[in-house]
Coordinates of C-alpha atoms in Angstrom, one line a residue:
X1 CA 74.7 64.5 -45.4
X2 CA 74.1 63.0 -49.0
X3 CA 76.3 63.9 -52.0
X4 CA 75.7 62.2 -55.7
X5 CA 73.5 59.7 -53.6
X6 CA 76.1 58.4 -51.0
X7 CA 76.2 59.5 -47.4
X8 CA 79.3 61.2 -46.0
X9 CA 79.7 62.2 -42.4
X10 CA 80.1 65.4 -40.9
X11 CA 83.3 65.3 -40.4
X12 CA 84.4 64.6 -44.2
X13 CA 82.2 67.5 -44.8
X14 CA 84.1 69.8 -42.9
X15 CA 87.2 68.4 -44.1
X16 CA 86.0 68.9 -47.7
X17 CA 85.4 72.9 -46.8
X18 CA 88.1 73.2 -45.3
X19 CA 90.6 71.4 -48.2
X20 CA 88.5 73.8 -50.9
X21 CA 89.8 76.9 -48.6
X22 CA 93.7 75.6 -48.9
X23 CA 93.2 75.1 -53.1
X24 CA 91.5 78.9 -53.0
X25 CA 94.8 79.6 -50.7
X26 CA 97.7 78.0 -52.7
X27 CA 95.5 79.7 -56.1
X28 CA 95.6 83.6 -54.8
X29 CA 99.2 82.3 -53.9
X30 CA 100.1 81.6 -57.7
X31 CA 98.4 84.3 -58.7
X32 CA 100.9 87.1 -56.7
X33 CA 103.7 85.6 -58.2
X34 CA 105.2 88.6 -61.2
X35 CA 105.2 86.7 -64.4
X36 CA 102.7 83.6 -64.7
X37 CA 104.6 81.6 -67.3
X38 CA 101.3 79.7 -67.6
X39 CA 99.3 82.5 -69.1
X40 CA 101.9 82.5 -72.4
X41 CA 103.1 79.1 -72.3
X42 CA 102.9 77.2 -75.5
X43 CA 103.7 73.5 -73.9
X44 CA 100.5 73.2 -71.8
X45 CA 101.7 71.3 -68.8
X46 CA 97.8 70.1 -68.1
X47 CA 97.0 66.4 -69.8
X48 CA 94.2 64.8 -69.4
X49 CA 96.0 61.6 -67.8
X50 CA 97.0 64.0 -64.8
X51 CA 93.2 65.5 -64.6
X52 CA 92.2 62.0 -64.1
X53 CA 93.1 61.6 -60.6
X54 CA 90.1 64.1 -59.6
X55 CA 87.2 61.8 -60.7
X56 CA 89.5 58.5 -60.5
X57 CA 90.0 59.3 -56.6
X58 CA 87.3 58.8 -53.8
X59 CA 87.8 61.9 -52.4
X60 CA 88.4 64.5 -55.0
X61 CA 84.8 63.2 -56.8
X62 CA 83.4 64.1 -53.1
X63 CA 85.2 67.7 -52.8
X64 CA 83.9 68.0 -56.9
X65 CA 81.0 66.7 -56.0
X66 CA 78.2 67.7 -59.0
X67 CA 81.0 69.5 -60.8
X68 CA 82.1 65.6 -61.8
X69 CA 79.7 65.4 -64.1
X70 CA 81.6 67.9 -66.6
X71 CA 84.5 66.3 -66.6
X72 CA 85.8 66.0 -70.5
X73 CA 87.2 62.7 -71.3
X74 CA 89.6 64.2 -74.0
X75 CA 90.7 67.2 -72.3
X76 CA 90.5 67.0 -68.1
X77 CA 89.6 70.2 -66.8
X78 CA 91.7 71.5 -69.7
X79 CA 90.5 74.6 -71.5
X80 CA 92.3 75.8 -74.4
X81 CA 93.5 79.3 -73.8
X82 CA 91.9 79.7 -70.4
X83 CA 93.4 77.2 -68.3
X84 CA 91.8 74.7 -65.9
X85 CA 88.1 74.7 -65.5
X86 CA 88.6 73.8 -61.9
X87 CA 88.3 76.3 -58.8
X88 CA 89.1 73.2 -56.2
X89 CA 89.0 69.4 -56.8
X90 CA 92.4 69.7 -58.3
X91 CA 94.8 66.9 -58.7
X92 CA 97.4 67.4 -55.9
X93 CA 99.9 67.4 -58.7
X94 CA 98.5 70.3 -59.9
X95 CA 100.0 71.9 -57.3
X96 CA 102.7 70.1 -56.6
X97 CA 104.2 71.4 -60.0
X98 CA 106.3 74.2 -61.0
X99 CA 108.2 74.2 -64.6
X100 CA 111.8 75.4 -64.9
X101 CA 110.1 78.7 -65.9
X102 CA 108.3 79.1 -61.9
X103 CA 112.0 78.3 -60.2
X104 CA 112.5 82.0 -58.3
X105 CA 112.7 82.4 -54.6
X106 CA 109.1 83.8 -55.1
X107 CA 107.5 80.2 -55.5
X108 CA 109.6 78.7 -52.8
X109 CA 106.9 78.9 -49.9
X110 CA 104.1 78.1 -52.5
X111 CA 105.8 75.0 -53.4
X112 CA 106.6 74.0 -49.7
X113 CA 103.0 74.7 -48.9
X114 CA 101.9 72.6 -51.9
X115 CA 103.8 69.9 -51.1
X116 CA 102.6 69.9 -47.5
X117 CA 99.1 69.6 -48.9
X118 CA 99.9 66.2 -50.3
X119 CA 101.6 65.1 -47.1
X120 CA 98.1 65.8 -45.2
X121 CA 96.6 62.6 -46.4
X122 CA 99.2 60.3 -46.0
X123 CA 98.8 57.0 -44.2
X124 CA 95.0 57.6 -43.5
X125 CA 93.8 54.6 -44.0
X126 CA 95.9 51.1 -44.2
X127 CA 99.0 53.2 -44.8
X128 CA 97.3 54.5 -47.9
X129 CA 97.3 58.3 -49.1
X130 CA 93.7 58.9 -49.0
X131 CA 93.7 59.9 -52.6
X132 CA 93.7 56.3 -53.3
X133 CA 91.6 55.1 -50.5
X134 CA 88.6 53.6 -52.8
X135 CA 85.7 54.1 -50.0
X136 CA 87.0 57.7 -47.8
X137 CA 83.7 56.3 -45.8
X138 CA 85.9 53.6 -44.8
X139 CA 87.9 55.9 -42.9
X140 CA 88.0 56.0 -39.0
X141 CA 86.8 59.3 -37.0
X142 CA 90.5 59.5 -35.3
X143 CA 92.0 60.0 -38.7
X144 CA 89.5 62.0 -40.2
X145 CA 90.2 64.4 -36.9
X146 CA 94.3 63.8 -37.9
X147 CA 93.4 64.9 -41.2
X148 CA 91.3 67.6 -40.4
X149 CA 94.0 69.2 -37.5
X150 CA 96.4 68.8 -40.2
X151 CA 94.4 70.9 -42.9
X152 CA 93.4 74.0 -40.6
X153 CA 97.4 74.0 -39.5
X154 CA 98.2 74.2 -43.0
X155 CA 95.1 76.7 -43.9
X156 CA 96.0 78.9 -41.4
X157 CA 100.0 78.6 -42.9
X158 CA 98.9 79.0 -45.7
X159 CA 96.7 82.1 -44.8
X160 CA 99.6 83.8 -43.2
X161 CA 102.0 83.5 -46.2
X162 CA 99.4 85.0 -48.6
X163 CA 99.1 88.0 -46.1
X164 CA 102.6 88.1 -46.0
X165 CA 102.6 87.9 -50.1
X166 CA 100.1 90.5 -50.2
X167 CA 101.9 93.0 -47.5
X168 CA 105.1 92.9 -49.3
X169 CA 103.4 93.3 -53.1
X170 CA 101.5 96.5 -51.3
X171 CA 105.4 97.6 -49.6
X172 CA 106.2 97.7 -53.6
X173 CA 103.6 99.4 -54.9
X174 CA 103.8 103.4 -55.8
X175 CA 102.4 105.4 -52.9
X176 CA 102.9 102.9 -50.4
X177 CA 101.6 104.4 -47.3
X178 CA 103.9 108.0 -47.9
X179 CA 101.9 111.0 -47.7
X180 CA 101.2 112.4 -51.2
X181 CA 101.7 116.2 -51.0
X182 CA 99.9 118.7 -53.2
X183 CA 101.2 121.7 -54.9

């Protein structure tokens, strides 16, 4: 399969789907939790040195793949009063972070999964994250199947602690699962 006129193989392909699943994961994730700080936060976290990793890196230009193009060399994926422009393709860091204002139990599994995310590509290719890996082509099929094993493990984690986020938010919510009676 082609992508911005390079061949990738199946298997990055698959891991590509399966890594834009995790992001759509962690996302739903982050957006459970009570009070998003981001929303009304006047110290925007997001620079455009940190969005840089997702068209600096191999393989976050192939998970972007045409979206690249609209990258804004003054803001990232930065949009003022919205937010990131991204739905996957993310910087890892993106992730990864949670300001003083996130640190409540509530975030605890989202930033363990988060952090396992990063830990998926490490040592993939000459002991390098595959982040930094400048050719992911380059990449043998045994690692690429590492790699992939590693991300449905965490997808399907990952999966379980949303429905776990989303059972206990329902457990919370006004008429949930009494009978209503009528008068």
């Amino acid at each position: 399969m082609t992508m911005a006129g390079r061949e990738f193989s199946e298997p990055l392909h698959q891991i590509r789907a399966i890594h834009i699943e995790v992001e759509s994961i962690l996302q739903s994730l982050a957006a459970l939790h009570d009070e998003n700080p981001c929303a009304s936060c006047t110290h925007v976290c997001c620079k455009e040195v940190l969005c840089r990793e997702s068209v600096d890196s191999d393989f976050l230009r192939f998970v972007l793949g045409p979206r690249v193009g609209d990258y804004s060399e003054n803001d990232g994926w930065h949009v003022p009063g919205s937010g990131c422009r991204l739905g996957y393709g993310r910087p890892l860091i993106c992730y990864e972070y949670f300001c003083e204002r996130f640190d409540t139990q509530e975030v605890k599994v989202t930033r363990q999964l988060s952090r396992a995310l990063k830990t998926v590509y490490a040592s993939v290719f000459a002991g390098q994250h595959m982040l930094v890996v400048e050719d992911i082509n380059r990449i043998s099929a045994n690692k690429l199947r590492m790699v992939q094993g590693r991300l449905e493990a965490l997808r399907d984690l990952a999966n379980r602690a949303l429905r776990q986020a989303l059972k206990e938010r329902l457990s919370q919510q006004p008429g949930n699962g009494h009978a209503v009676t009528s008068q």
